[in-house]
Structures are given as structure tokens and as C-alpha cells.
């Protein structure tokens, strides 16, 4: 990210301690970059220790401050509990970004139950487990905090060919709206960002394998492009920052107007793909999954 394009003053996030799930790569790493630069202490978690170490070293060298990587698979509530214990040993969190996600394009009739679970266990259940574990501690200790979930615009109109992701993220949108009200009285606030396309390696390999598929509709966007990382980082800082403490229960799209223009889905790009193309896509996606899995420490 071009860090000079952050809109906020140095030191804005001093005193904040923020956990970013999936913070070792992709959008999570970009948000971690911004929080650290602005003075927050940042914790990142993910399944690959090597990616976390790499990110923590890179961002730490860039900005100084404190950034800690935790190998943790958020599908496992016990692993989450141990991680949050380790964080809490040094102080409470003031913010959580539910960013970790799994996704791949597939015709829904080609999915197995395991395929559905691989995505929903990370996005839907895992994000809830993190929220619950951290939320209980904050309520018990009477501390204020901010939760931010990274969704997609599919929460509003469904996501053909990414149904487990669309269902799971829509569930997180319901969590955002529900807990904003239920836990607002504890000083806990819940907001979400619904990004359009912000291509990352993890996403492109699974939603647009080989360059085809889902990423190919920049030209359909009203602004003729996809998002730039500093743009989502600025919105995340705004929502997590101290000046937005009365913003609660909101999901904000950042997509150049793509949702209004064409619904933001991959339907048009994928609807005419035949068996052979799907087979080729599936093989590429599974190759990426296997490579990532080999790097995991958990
Ligand atoms: C059909 C597939 C498949 C595919 C995997 N599976 N890929 N089925 N088509 N392309 C099936 C497998 O066959 C298996 O089912 C089951 O899914 C689990 O596969 P694993 O490889 O063992 O899963 P796992 O290692 O747990 O990996 C989880 C993952 C993977 C979700 C499948 O993609 C992942 O780890 N992703 C993390 C990063 C990521 O996805 N980033 C993109 C986020 S983009 P069987 O029945 O064979 O056992 C995003 C929003 C973008 O979220 C918004 C854009 C606007």
C-alpha cells in the first residue's frame, strides 16, 4: 500500500490494541499496516506462521511499534481462546477486525459438504468464535471496544457461484446489526465494510484462477477500476478510530458504485462456463489450496 495516502494524523491510534484475523496477508495485512503506522499495537493471526513472521517483520521495520503474529486457525475455538489469553496477558484488546476468510468460485452443484464447511467454518463460525471470546472478556471487565467485519456487497443480493461465502458473510452482517444493539450498552460497537474488488493473491487465485473468472470485470465498474489498498485502509481506520465512537451497526460499501451498476456479482463472468472450464478452474484452485496447506503450522 502507498502508506502516504492514509488520511489520518500520526499517533491517531496510540493506546489501541487491535487484533486483525487473517492479518498476515491480503487486506488484513494492509489494515494492520495502517493501524501500526498510526500508533496502534497490532496482533495478527493466521494459519501460516511463516506468513505472519514475514508480515510482522516487514511492518515492524517500516513503522516501529509493536506487532505480534499468532498462529491460530479460527475454526478452532480452543485455539482462539489460547491466543486471546496470550494477548490478554499483556493487556485487553480495544478492537477486533474479523477479516480472515476462505472462498473459491464453484458451481454450487459441484460443492461437497466439506467444501461448504471449509468456507463457512472460517467465515461464519470462526468470526463468531473470535467475537464471542473477545466480547465476553470485554463485557466481564467493563471495557469499550470496536469490532469490524470485512464482508462483501453480496450480503445484499446474494453471490451466485460463491454461495457459501455469500451465506456466511450475510450471517456476519446479521451479527453486526444484532450485536451493535445488544452489546451497545456495554460500549462495544460493531460495524462492517462491504468491499468490491480489491485483488489480493489469495483472492485472485481462488476467484479468478488463471486470470479469468471473477476478477475480470473492472471495465464494468462505474469508475473503471478496482479498489486500491489505501482506500480500504482509510475506511477501516475511520471505523476503528477514536473519533467514530458513535458509528454503530453500519455496513459501508466501498466498491466504486459497482453494486449499483451491476450487482457486484460474478454471475455474468461465470454463467457461460462449461464443464471443461470449471474443471480447469477447480484444478488451479485446488493447487493453490494444497500449496497454502503445506505452509501451515496448524
Ligand atoms: C470444489 C473445492 C474446491 C473447488 C476446495 N474444495 N476447493 N470444491 N471446487 N475449487 C473442497 C475440497 O475438495 C474439500 O472437499 C473441501 O473443499 C476442503 O478443501 P481443503 O483444501 O482441505 O480446505 P482447506 O485446506 O480447509 O482450505 C480452505 C479453503 C481455501 C477455503 C478451501 O480456499 C483457503 O484456505 N482459503 C483461504 C484464503 C482465501 O480463500 N482467500 C480468498 C478470500 S476472498 P472434499 O469433499 O473433497 O473433502 C473473499 C471475498 C472476496 O472472501 C470478495 C470479492 C468481491
mmCIF file of C-alpha atoms and ligand atoms in Angstrom:
data_model
loop_
_atom_site.group_PDB
_atom_site.id
_atom_site.type_symbol
_atom_site.label_atom_id
_atom_site.label_comp_id
_atom_site.label_asym_id
_atom_site.label_seq_id
_atom_site.Cartn_x
_atom_site.Cartn_y
_atom_site.Cartn_z
ATOM 1 C CA UNK A 1 0.000 0.000 0.000
ATOM 2 C CA UNK A 2 1.089 3.559 -0.616
ATOM 3 C CA UNK A 3 1.107 4.491 3.058
ATOM 4 C CA UNK A 4 1.464 8.202 2.260
ATOM 5 C CA UNK A 5 -2.150 8.122 1.063
ATOM 6 C CA UNK A 6 -3.520 7.467 4.543
ATOM 7 C CA UNK A 7 -5.805 10.336 5.518
ATOM 8 C CA UNK A 8 -5.061 10.387 9.228
ATOM 9 C CA UNK A 9 -2.632 12.087 11.573
ATOM 10 C CA UNK A 10 0.303 10.268 13.163
ATOM 11 C CA UNK A 11 -0.499 8.925 16.615
ATOM 12 C CA UNK A 12 -4.261 8.726 15.993
ATOM 13 C CA UNK A 13 -4.402 5.119 17.170
ATOM 14 C CA UNK A 14 -1.986 5.312 20.091
ATOM 15 C CA UNK A 15 -3.313 3.276 23.019
ATOM 16 C CA UNK A 16 -5.334 0.983 20.744
ATOM 17 C CA UNK A 17 -4.620 -2.761 20.724
ATOM 18 C CA UNK A 18 -6.159 -4.361 17.682
ATOM 19 C CA UNK A 19 -6.418 -7.980 16.545
ATOM 20 C CA UNK A 20 -6.690 -8.480 12.783
ATOM 21 C CA UNK A 21 -7.642 -12.027 11.815
ATOM 22 C CA UNK A 22 -6.001 -13.118 8.596
ATOM 23 C CA UNK A 23 -3.623 -10.194 9.129
ATOM 24 C CA UNK A 24 -0.529 -11.834 7.639
ATOM 25 C CA UNK A 25 -1.644 -11.422 4.034
ATOM 26 C CA UNK A 26 -4.047 -9.581 1.753
ATOM 27 C CA UNK A 27 -6.457 -6.965 3.031
ATOM 28 C CA UNK A 28 -5.732 -7.898 6.652
ATOM 29 C CA UNK A 29 -2.070 -7.052 6.225
ATOM 30 C CA UNK A 30 -2.921 -3.718 4.607
ATOM 31 C CA UNK A 31 -5.165 -2.736 7.525
ATOM 32 C CA UNK A 32 -2.537 -3.907 10.015
ATOM 33 C CA UNK A 33 -0.024 -1.717 8.171
ATOM 34 C CA UNK A 34 -2.241 1.351 8.625
ATOM 35 C CA UNK A 35 -3.087 0.690 12.292
ATOM 36 C CA UNK A 36 0.580 0.175 13.160
ATOM 37 C CA UNK A 37 1.680 3.300 11.304
ATOM 38 C CA UNK A 38 -0.876 5.333 13.246
ATOM 39 C CA UNK A 39 0.414 4.075 16.605
ATOM 40 C CA UNK A 40 -1.758 1.068 17.498
ATOM 41 C CA UNK A 41 -0.335 -2.141 18.905
ATOM 42 C CA UNK A 42 -1.311 -4.771 16.368
ATOM 43 C CA UNK A 43 -1.889 -8.505 16.689
ATOM 44 C CA UNK A 44 -2.288 -10.557 13.538
ATOM 45 C CA UNK A 45 -3.359 -14.178 13.319
ATOM 46 C CA UNK A 46 -3.487 -16.745 10.572
ATOM 47 C CA UNK A 47 -2.734 -20.355 9.810
ATOM 48 C CA UNK A 48 0.745 -19.890 8.375
ATOM 49 C CA UNK A 49 3.424 -18.885 10.886
ATOM 50 C CA UNK A 50 5.882 -18.077 8.077
ATOM 51 C CA UNK A 51 3.487 -15.507 6.551
ATOM 52 C CA UNK A 52 2.823 -13.958 9.962
ATOM 53 C CA UNK A 53 6.532 -13.701 10.764
ATOM 54 C CA UNK A 54 7.231 -12.180 7.373
ATOM 55 C CA UNK A 55 4.419 -9.620 7.752
ATOM 56 C CA UNK A 56 5.340 -8.725 11.333
ATOM 57 C CA UNK A 57 8.985 -8.229 10.361
ATOM 58 C CA UNK A 58 8.161 -6.152 7.292
ATOM 59 C CA UNK A 59 5.626 -3.891 9.001
ATOM 60 C CA UNK A 60 7.669 -3.623 12.205
ATOM 61 C CA UNK A 61 10.695 -2.492 10.192
ATOM 62 C CA UNK A 62 8.554 0.003 8.296
ATOM 63 C CA UNK A 63 6.874 1.676 11.252
ATOM 64 C CA UNK A 64 8.439 0.504 14.524
ATOM 65 C CA UNK A 65 5.902 -0.096 17.271
ATOM 66 C CA UNK A 66 4.600 -3.472 18.344
ATOM 67 C CA UNK A 67 3.159 -6.076 16.004
ATOM 68 C CA UNK A 68 2.803 -9.701 17.063
ATOM 69 C CA UNK A 69 1.896 -12.711 14.889
ATOM 70 C CA UNK A 70 -0.134 -15.582 16.355
ATOM 71 C CA UNK A 71 -0.529 -18.877 14.501
ATOM 72 C CA UNK A 72 -4.187 -19.651 15.062
ATOM 73 C CA UNK A 73 -6.843 -21.375 12.983
ATOM 74 C CA UNK A 74 -10.045 -19.527 13.842
ATOM 75 C CA UNK A 75 -12.059 -22.664 13.045
ATOM 76 C CA UNK A 76 -10.833 -23.957 16.406
ATOM 77 C CA UNK A 77 -12.435 -22.166 19.402
ATOM 78 C CA UNK A 78 -9.836 -23.580 21.818
ATOM 79 C CA UNK A 79 -7.002 -22.215 19.701
ATOM 80 C CA UNK A 80 -8.737 -18.825 19.680
ATOM 81 C CA UNK A 81 -9.122 -18.939 23.448
ATOM 82 C CA UNK A 82 -5.389 -19.699 23.912
ATOM 83 C CA UNK A 83 -4.408 -16.897 21.544
ATOM 84 C CA UNK A 84 -6.647 -14.348 23.238
ATOM 85 C CA UNK A 85 -5.309 -15.491 26.651
ATOM 86 C CA UNK A 86 -1.784 -14.798 25.383
ATOM 87 C CA UNK A 87 -2.807 -11.343 24.157
ATOM 88 C CA UNK A 88 -4.701 -10.532 27.353
ATOM 89 C CA UNK A 89 -1.640 -11.414 29.472
ATOM 90 C CA UNK A 90 -0.226 -8.096 28.270
ATOM 91 C CA UNK A 91 -3.480 -6.123 28.224
ATOM 92 C CA UNK A 92 -7.001 -6.074 26.822
ATOM 93 C CA UNK A 93 -7.829 -5.571 23.164
ATOM 94 C CA UNK A 94 -9.597 -2.382 22.138
ATOM 95 C CA UNK A 95 -10.541 -3.649 18.696
ATOM 96 C CA UNK A 96 -11.026 -6.703 16.524
ATOM 97 C CA UNK A 97 -11.124 -6.889 12.750
ATOM 98 C CA UNK A 98 -12.868 -10.037 11.515
ATOM 99 C CA UNK A 99 -11.034 -10.235 8.230
ATOM 100 C CA UNK A 100 -9.951 -13.879 7.848
ATOM 101 C CA UNK A 101 -11.853 -15.570 5.042
ATOM 102 C CA UNK A 102 -11.881 -18.532 2.732
ATOM 103 C CA UNK A 103 -13.582 -18.617 -0.620
ATOM 104 C CA UNK A 104 -13.448 -20.174 -4.072
ATOM 105 C CA UNK A 105 -15.675 -19.996 -7.116
ATOM 106 C CA UNK A 106 -17.683 -23.116 -7.836
ATOM 107 C CA UNK A 107 -20.983 -24.140 -9.296
ATOM 108 C CA UNK A 108 -22.999 -24.895 -6.192
ATOM 109 C CA UNK A 109 -23.981 -28.304 -7.516
ATOM 110 C CA UNK A 110 -20.284 -29.221 -7.580
ATOM 111 C CA UNK A 111 -19.771 -28.482 -3.870
ATOM 112 C CA UNK A 112 -19.450 -31.207 -1.254
ATOM 113 C CA UNK A 113 -20.483 -30.723 2.359
ATOM 114 C CA UNK A 114 -16.772 -30.431 3.177
ATOM 115 C CA UNK A 115 -16.401 -27.717 0.567
ATOM 116 C CA UNK A 116 -19.251 -25.755 2.123
ATOM 117 C CA UNK A 117 -17.808 -26.258 5.598
ATOM 118 C CA UNK A 118 -14.281 -25.256 4.545
ATOM 119 C CA UNK A 119 -15.624 -21.766 3.832
ATOM 120 C CA UNK A 120 -18.414 -21.393 6.388
ATOM 121 C CA UNK A 121 -16.257 -22.731 9.239
ATOM 122 C CA UNK A 122 -13.763 -19.922 8.664
ATOM 123 C CA UNK A 123 -16.023 -17.029 7.738
ATOM 124 C CA UNK A 124 -19.290 -17.672 9.584
ATOM 125 C CA UNK A 125 -18.320 -19.752 12.598
ATOM 126 C CA UNK A 126 -14.710 -18.635 13.044
ATOM 127 C CA UNK A 127 -15.533 -14.934 13.044
ATOM 128 C CA UNK A 128 -18.295 -15.542 15.567
ATOM 129 C CA UNK A 129 -15.963 -17.582 17.809
ATOM 130 C CA UNK A 130 -13.418 -14.731 17.840
ATOM 131 C CA UNK A 131 -16.131 -12.152 18.536
ATOM 132 C CA UNK A 132 -17.604 -14.235 21.349
ATOM 133 C CA UNK A 133 -14.292 -14.981 23.047
ATOM 134 C CA UNK A 134 -13.125 -11.366 22.971
ATOM 135 C CA UNK A 135 -16.585 -9.950 23.676
ATOM 136 C CA UNK A 136 -17.092 -11.985 26.841
ATOM 137 C CA UNK A 137 -13.817 -10.740 28.286
ATOM 138 C CA UNK A 138 -14.607 -7.124 27.461
ATOM 139 C CA UNK A 139 -18.072 -7.323 28.987
ATOM 140 C CA UNK A 140 -16.705 -9.004 32.118
ATOM 141 C CA UNK A 141 -14.065 -6.278 32.505
ATOM 142 C CA UNK A 142 -16.351 -3.395 31.538
ATOM 143 C CA UNK A 143 -14.144 -2.234 28.655
ATOM 144 C CA UNK A 144 -15.160 -0.446 25.475
ATOM 145 C CA UNK A 145 -14.085 -1.761 22.082
ATOM 146 C CA UNK A 146 -14.815 -1.735 18.386
ATOM 147 C CA UNK A 147 -15.449 -4.722 16.110
ATOM 148 C CA UNK A 148 -15.192 -4.506 12.346
ATOM 149 C CA UNK A 149 -16.102 -7.295 9.920
ATOM 150 C CA UNK A 150 -14.917 -7.413 6.323
ATOM 151 C CA UNK A 151 -17.849 -8.583 4.218
ATOM 152 C CA UNK A 152 -18.747 -8.133 0.532
ATOM 153 C CA UNK A 153 -21.610 -6.440 -1.281
ATOM 154 C CA UNK A 154 -23.022 -9.952 -1.879
ATOM 155 C CA UNK A 155 -24.591 -9.737 1.553
ATOM 156 C CA UNK A 156 -27.330 -7.593 -0.032
ATOM 157 C CA UNK A 157 -28.103 -9.525 -3.205
ATOM 158 C CA UNK A 158 -26.522 -12.978 -2.923
ATOM 159 C CA UNK A 159 -23.423 -14.354 -4.608
ATOM 160 C CA UNK A 160 -24.009 -16.830 -7.415
ATOM 161 C CA UNK A 161 -21.016 -19.211 -7.744
ATOM 162 C CA UNK A 162 -19.750 -18.167 -4.279
ATOM 163 C CA UNK A 163 -22.772 -19.287 -2.268
ATOM 164 C CA UNK A 164 -21.036 -20.480 0.959
ATOM 165 C CA UNK A 165 -19.179 -17.157 1.147
ATOM 166 C CA UNK A 166 -22.299 -15.100 0.427
ATOM 167 C CA UNK A 167 -24.312 -17.008 3.027
ATOM 168 C CA UNK A 168 -21.572 -16.735 5.648
ATOM 169 C CA UNK A 169 -20.895 -13.065 5.125
ATOM 170 C CA UNK A 170 -24.627 -12.295 5.159
ATOM 171 C CA UNK A 171 -24.671 -14.054 8.547
ATOM 172 C CA UNK A 172 -21.876 -11.803 9.776
ATOM 173 C CA UNK A 173 -23.843 -8.807 8.604
ATOM 174 C CA UNK A 174 -26.703 -10.008 10.822
ATOM 175 C CA UNK A 175 -24.215 -10.414 13.674
ATOM 176 C CA UNK A 176 -23.007 -6.840 13.134
ATOM 177 C CA UNK A 177 -26.524 -5.422 13.269
ATOM 178 C CA UNK A 178 -27.606 -7.604 16.184
ATOM 179 C CA UNK A 179 -24.638 -7.094 18.483
ATOM 180 C CA UNK A 180 -24.472 -3.377 17.717
ATOM 181 C CA UNK A 181 -27.757 -3.229 19.582
ATOM 182 C CA UNK A 182 -27.372 -5.988 22.141
ATOM 183 C CA UNK A 183 -23.817 -5.135 23.185
ATOM 184 C CA UNK A 184 -24.002 -1.393 22.547
ATOM 185 C CA UNK A 185 -24.936 -0.945 26.179
ATOM 186 C CA UNK A 186 -21.530 -2.383 27.120
ATOM 187 C CA UNK A 187 -19.717 0.164 24.993
ATOM 188 C CA UNK A 188 -18.989 -2.381 22.279
ATOM 189 C CA UNK A 189 -19.698 -1.245 18.751
ATOM 190 C CA UNK A 190 -19.976 -3.272 15.569
ATOM 191 C CA UNK A 191 -19.540 -2.121 12.011
ATOM 192 C CA UNK A 192 -18.649 -3.725 8.709
ATOM 193 C CA UNK A 193 -17.094 -2.910 5.376
ATOM 194 C CA UNK A 194 -18.508 -4.398 2.170
ATOM 195 C CA UNK A 195 -15.671 -4.145 -0.349
ATOM 196 C CA UNK A 196 -15.943 -4.612 -4.074
ATOM 197 C CA UNK A 197 -12.879 -5.927 -5.848
ATOM 198 C CA UNK A 198 -9.568 -5.347 -4.082
ATOM 199 C CA UNK A 199 -7.491 -8.043 -5.767
ATOM 200 C CA UNK A 200 -5.139 -9.927 -3.450
ATOM 201 C CA UNK A 201 -3.084 -13.041 -4.152
ATOM 202 C CA UNK A 202 -5.338 -15.289 -2.024
ATOM 203 C CA UNK A 203 -8.461 -13.977 -3.639
ATOM 204 C CA UNK A 204 -7.284 -13.866 -7.259
ATOM 205 C CA UNK A 205 -6.025 -17.450 -7.073
ATOM 206 C CA UNK A 206 -9.468 -18.662 -5.979
ATOM 207 C CA UNK A 207 -11.925 -16.276 -7.586
ATOM 208 C CA UNK A 208 -10.076 -15.612 -10.802
ATOM 209 C CA UNK A 209 -7.710 -18.548 -11.337
ATOM 210 C CA UNK A 210 -5.542 -18.085 -14.390
ATOM 211 C CA UNK A 211 -6.798 -14.516 -14.791
ATOM 212 C CA UNK A 212 -10.316 -15.459 -15.925
ATOM 213 C CA UNK A 213 -13.429 -15.743 -13.804
ATOM 214 C CA UNK A 214 -14.407 -13.239 -11.212
ATOM 215 C CA UNK A 215 -11.759 -10.506 -11.292
ATOM 216 C CA UNK A 216 -12.282 -9.680 -14.909
ATOM 217 C CA UNK A 217 -14.975 -7.028 -14.570
ATOM 218 C CA UNK A 218 -13.005 -3.857 -13.796
ATOM 219 C CA UNK A 219 -14.336 -2.366 -17.018
ATOM 220 C CA UNK A 220 -17.910 -2.850 -15.776
ATOM 221 C CA UNK A 221 -17.247 -0.740 -12.697
ATOM 222 C CA UNK A 222 -18.568 2.845 -12.964
ATOM 223 C CA UNK A 223 -15.085 4.093 -12.082
ATOM 224 C CA UNK A 224 -13.397 1.674 -14.482
ATOM 225 C CA UNK A 225 -11.105 0.101 -11.940
ATOM 226 C CA UNK A 226 -10.814 -1.985 -8.801
ATOM 227 C CA UNK A 227 -10.076 -0.671 -5.316
ATOM 228 C CA UNK A 228 -6.680 0.495 -4.098
ATOM 229 C CA UNK A 229 -5.439 -0.727 -0.747
ATOM 230 C CA UNK A 230 -5.080 2.664 0.917
ATOM 231 C CA UNK A 231 -8.778 3.262 0.215
ATOM 232 C CA UNK A 232 -9.985 0.324 2.295
ATOM 233 C CA UNK A 233 -7.318 1.018 4.936
ATOM 234 C CA UNK A 234 -8.593 4.590 5.307
ATOM 235 C CA UNK A 235 -12.154 3.367 5.840
ATOM 236 C CA UNK A 236 -11.007 0.745 8.351
ATOM 237 C CA UNK A 237 -9.055 3.360 10.324
ATOM 238 C CA UNK A 238 -12.034 5.691 10.286
ATOM 239 C CA UNK A 239 -14.345 2.999 11.660
ATOM 240 C CA UNK A 240 -11.860 1.684 14.229
ATOM 241 C CA UNK A 241 -10.537 5.079 15.242
ATOM 242 C CA UNK A 242 -11.473 7.057 18.318
ATOM 243 C CA UNK A 243 -13.445 9.754 16.510
ATOM 244 C CA UNK A 244 -16.092 7.394 15.154
ATOM 245 C CA UNK A 245 -17.266 6.103 18.527
ATOM 246 C CA UNK A 246 -20.953 6.723 17.750
ATOM 247 C CA UNK A 247 -20.923 4.865 14.439
ATOM 248 C CA UNK A 248 -22.546 1.563 15.334
ATOM 249 C CA UNK A 249 -24.365 -1.130 13.380
ATOM 250 C CA UNK A 250 -23.349 0.116 9.920
ATOM 251 C CA UNK A 251 -22.120 -1.769 6.876
ATOM 252 C CA UNK A 252 -20.417 0.541 4.405
ATOM 253 C CA UNK A 253 -19.751 -0.449 0.804
ATOM 254 C CA UNK A 254 -16.505 0.593 -0.854
ATOM 255 C CA UNK A 255 -16.804 -0.530 -4.459
ATOM 256 C CA UNK A 256 -16.770 2.478 -6.792
ATOM 257 C CA UNK A 257 -20.526 2.059 -7.227
ATOM 258 C CA UNK A 258 -20.184 -1.447 -8.698
ATOM 259 C CA UNK A 259 -23.028 -2.831 -6.621
ATOM 260 C CA UNK A 260 -25.454 -0.246 -8.002
ATOM 261 C CA UNK A 261 -24.197 -0.699 -11.554
ATOM 262 C CA UNK A 262 -24.110 -4.467 -11.943
ATOM 263 C CA UNK A 263 -24.872 -6.009 -8.579
ATOM 264 C CA UNK A 264 -21.196 -6.718 -7.857
ATOM 265 C CA UNK A 265 -21.513 -10.443 -8.501
ATOM 266 C CA UNK A 266 -19.551 -12.806 -10.716
ATOM 267 C CA UNK A 267 -22.703 -14.085 -12.433
ATOM 268 C CA UNK A 268 -22.104 -12.508 -15.831
ATOM 269 C CA UNK A 269 -18.479 -13.620 -15.919
ATOM 270 C CA UNK A 270 -19.146 -17.231 -14.898
ATOM 271 C CA UNK A 271 -22.604 -18.158 -16.110
ATOM 272 C CA UNK A 272 -21.495 -19.445 -19.506
ATOM 273 C CA UNK A 273 -18.521 -21.519 -18.363
ATOM 274 C CA UNK A 274 -18.737 -25.162 -19.381
ATOM 275 C CA UNK A 275 -17.635 -28.367 -17.654
ATOM 276 C CA UNK A 276 -14.100 -28.245 -19.003
ATOM 277 C CA UNK A 277 -13.509 -24.682 -17.899
ATOM 278 C CA UNK A 278 -14.875 -25.423 -14.457
ATOM 279 C CA UNK A 279 -12.652 -28.482 -14.222
ATOM 280 C CA UNK A 280 -9.598 -26.397 -15.152
ATOM 281 C CA UNK A 281 -10.519 -23.691 -12.616
ATOM 282 C CA UNK A 282 -11.072 -26.287 -9.919
ATOM 283 C CA UNK A 283 -7.662 -27.843 -10.588
ATOM 284 C CA UNK A 284 -5.939 -24.456 -10.325
ATOM 285 C CA UNK A 285 -7.781 -23.563 -7.119
ATOM 286 C CA UNK A 286 -7.013 -26.911 -5.536
ATOM 287 C CA UNK A 287 -3.344 -26.464 -6.465
ATOM 288 C CA UNK A 288 -3.296 -23.150 -4.589
ATOM 289 C CA UNK A 289 -5.094 -24.680 -1.609
ATOM 290 C CA UNK A 290 -2.571 -27.537 -1.426
ATOM 291 C CA UNK A 291 0.375 -25.136 -1.623
ATOM 292 C CA UNK A 292 -1.051 -22.964 1.178
ATOM 293 C CA UNK A 293 -1.824 -26.010 3.293
ATOM 294 C CA UNK A 294 1.791 -27.206 3.035
ATOM 295 C CA UNK A 295 2.902 -23.896 4.609
ATOM 296 C CA UNK A 296 0.535 -24.112 7.578
ATOM 297 C CA UNK A 297 1.770 -24.580 11.078
ATOM 298 C CA UNK A 298 -1.628 -25.647 12.447
HETATM 299 C C1 LIG B 1 -14.896 -27.522 -5.324
HETATM 300 C C2 LIG B 1 -13.377 -27.497 -3.588
HETATM 301 C C3 LIG B 1 -12.580 -26.540 -4.266
HETATM 302 C C4 LIG B 1 -13.031 -26.111 -5.550
HETATM 303 C C5 LIG B 1 -11.656 -26.969 -2.346
HETATM 304 N N1 LIG B 1 -12.755 -27.721 -2.410
HETATM 305 N N2 LIG B 1 -11.517 -26.220 -3.449
HETATM 306 N N3 LIG B 1 -14.523 -27.977 -4.108
HETATM 307 N N4 LIG B 1 -14.180 -26.622 -6.026
HETATM 308 N N5 LIG B 1 -12.342 -25.204 -6.242
HETATM 309 C C6 LIG B 1 -13.229 -28.675 -1.428
HETATM 310 C C7 LIG B 1 -12.261 -29.829 -1.265
HETATM 311 O O1 LIG B 1 -12.404 -30.790 -2.302
HETATM 312 C C8 LIG B 1 -12.689 -30.402 0.072
HETATM 313 O O2 LIG B 1 -13.867 -31.135 -0.022
HETATM 314 C C9 LIG B 1 -13.034 -29.125 0.834
HETATM 315 O O3 LIG B 1 -13.292 -28.099 -0.134
HETATM 316 C C10 LIG B 1 -11.916 -28.673 1.736
HETATM 317 O O4 LIG B 1 -10.762 -28.499 0.965
HETATM 318 P P1 LIG B 1 -9.355 -28.233 1.644
HETATM 319 O O5 LIG B 1 -8.370 -27.854 0.587
HETATM 320 O O6 LIG B 1 -8.975 -29.377 2.541
HETATM 321 O O7 LIG B 1 -9.714 -26.990 2.560
HETATM 322 P P2 LIG B 1 -8.841 -26.109 3.482
HETATM 323 O O8 LIG B 1 -7.402 -26.501 3.438
HETATM 324 O O9 LIG B 1 -9.516 -26.078 4.785
HETATM 325 O O10 LIG B 1 -8.895 -24.684 2.758
HETATM 326 C C11 LIG B 1 -9.969 -23.812 2.908
HETATM 327 C C12 LIG B 1 -10.296 -23.136 1.603
HETATM 328 C C13 LIG B 1 -9.112 -22.420 0.978
HETATM 329 C C14 LIG B 1 -11.456 -22.154 1.898
HETATM 330 C C15 LIG B 1 -10.800 -24.215 0.611
HETATM 331 O O11 LIG B 1 -9.533 -21.777 -0.202
HETATM 332 C C16 LIG B 1 -8.478 -21.426 1.883
HETATM 333 O O12 LIG B 1 -7.787 -21.791 2.837
HETATM 334 N N6 LIG B 1 -8.626 -20.134 1.597
HETATM 335 C C17 LIG B 1 -8.075 -19.029 2.396
HETATM 336 C C18 LIG B 1 -7.758 -17.828 1.558
HETATM 337 C C19 LIG B 1 -8.858 -17.382 0.665
HETATM 338 O O13 LIG B 1 -9.714 -18.172 0.248
HETATM 339 N N7 LIG B 1 -8.887 -16.122 0.336
HETATM 340 C C20 LIG B 1 -9.918 -15.576 -0.563
HETATM 341 C C21 LIG B 1 -10.871 -14.789 0.190
HETATM 342 S S1 LIG B 1 -11.769 -13.773 -0.911
HETATM 343 P P3 LIG B 1 -13.868 -32.762 -0.121
HETATM 344 O O14 LIG B 1 -15.310 -33.134 -0.204
HETATM 345 O O15 LIG B 1 -13.095 -33.102 -1.375
HETATM 346 O O16 LIG B 1 -13.204 -33.282 1.124
HETATM 347 C C22 LIG B 1 -13.207 -13.423 -0.148
HETATM 348 C C23 LIG B 1 -14.182 -12.372 -0.632
HETATM 349 C C24 LIG B 1 -13.875 -11.739 -1.917
HETATM 350 O O17 LIG B 1 -13.510 -13.977 0.815
HETATM 351 C C25 LIG B 1 -14.847 -10.657 -2.251
HETATM 352 C C26 LIG B 1 -14.738 -10.167 -3.650
HETATM 353 C C27 LIG B 1 -15.726 -9.138 -4.051
#
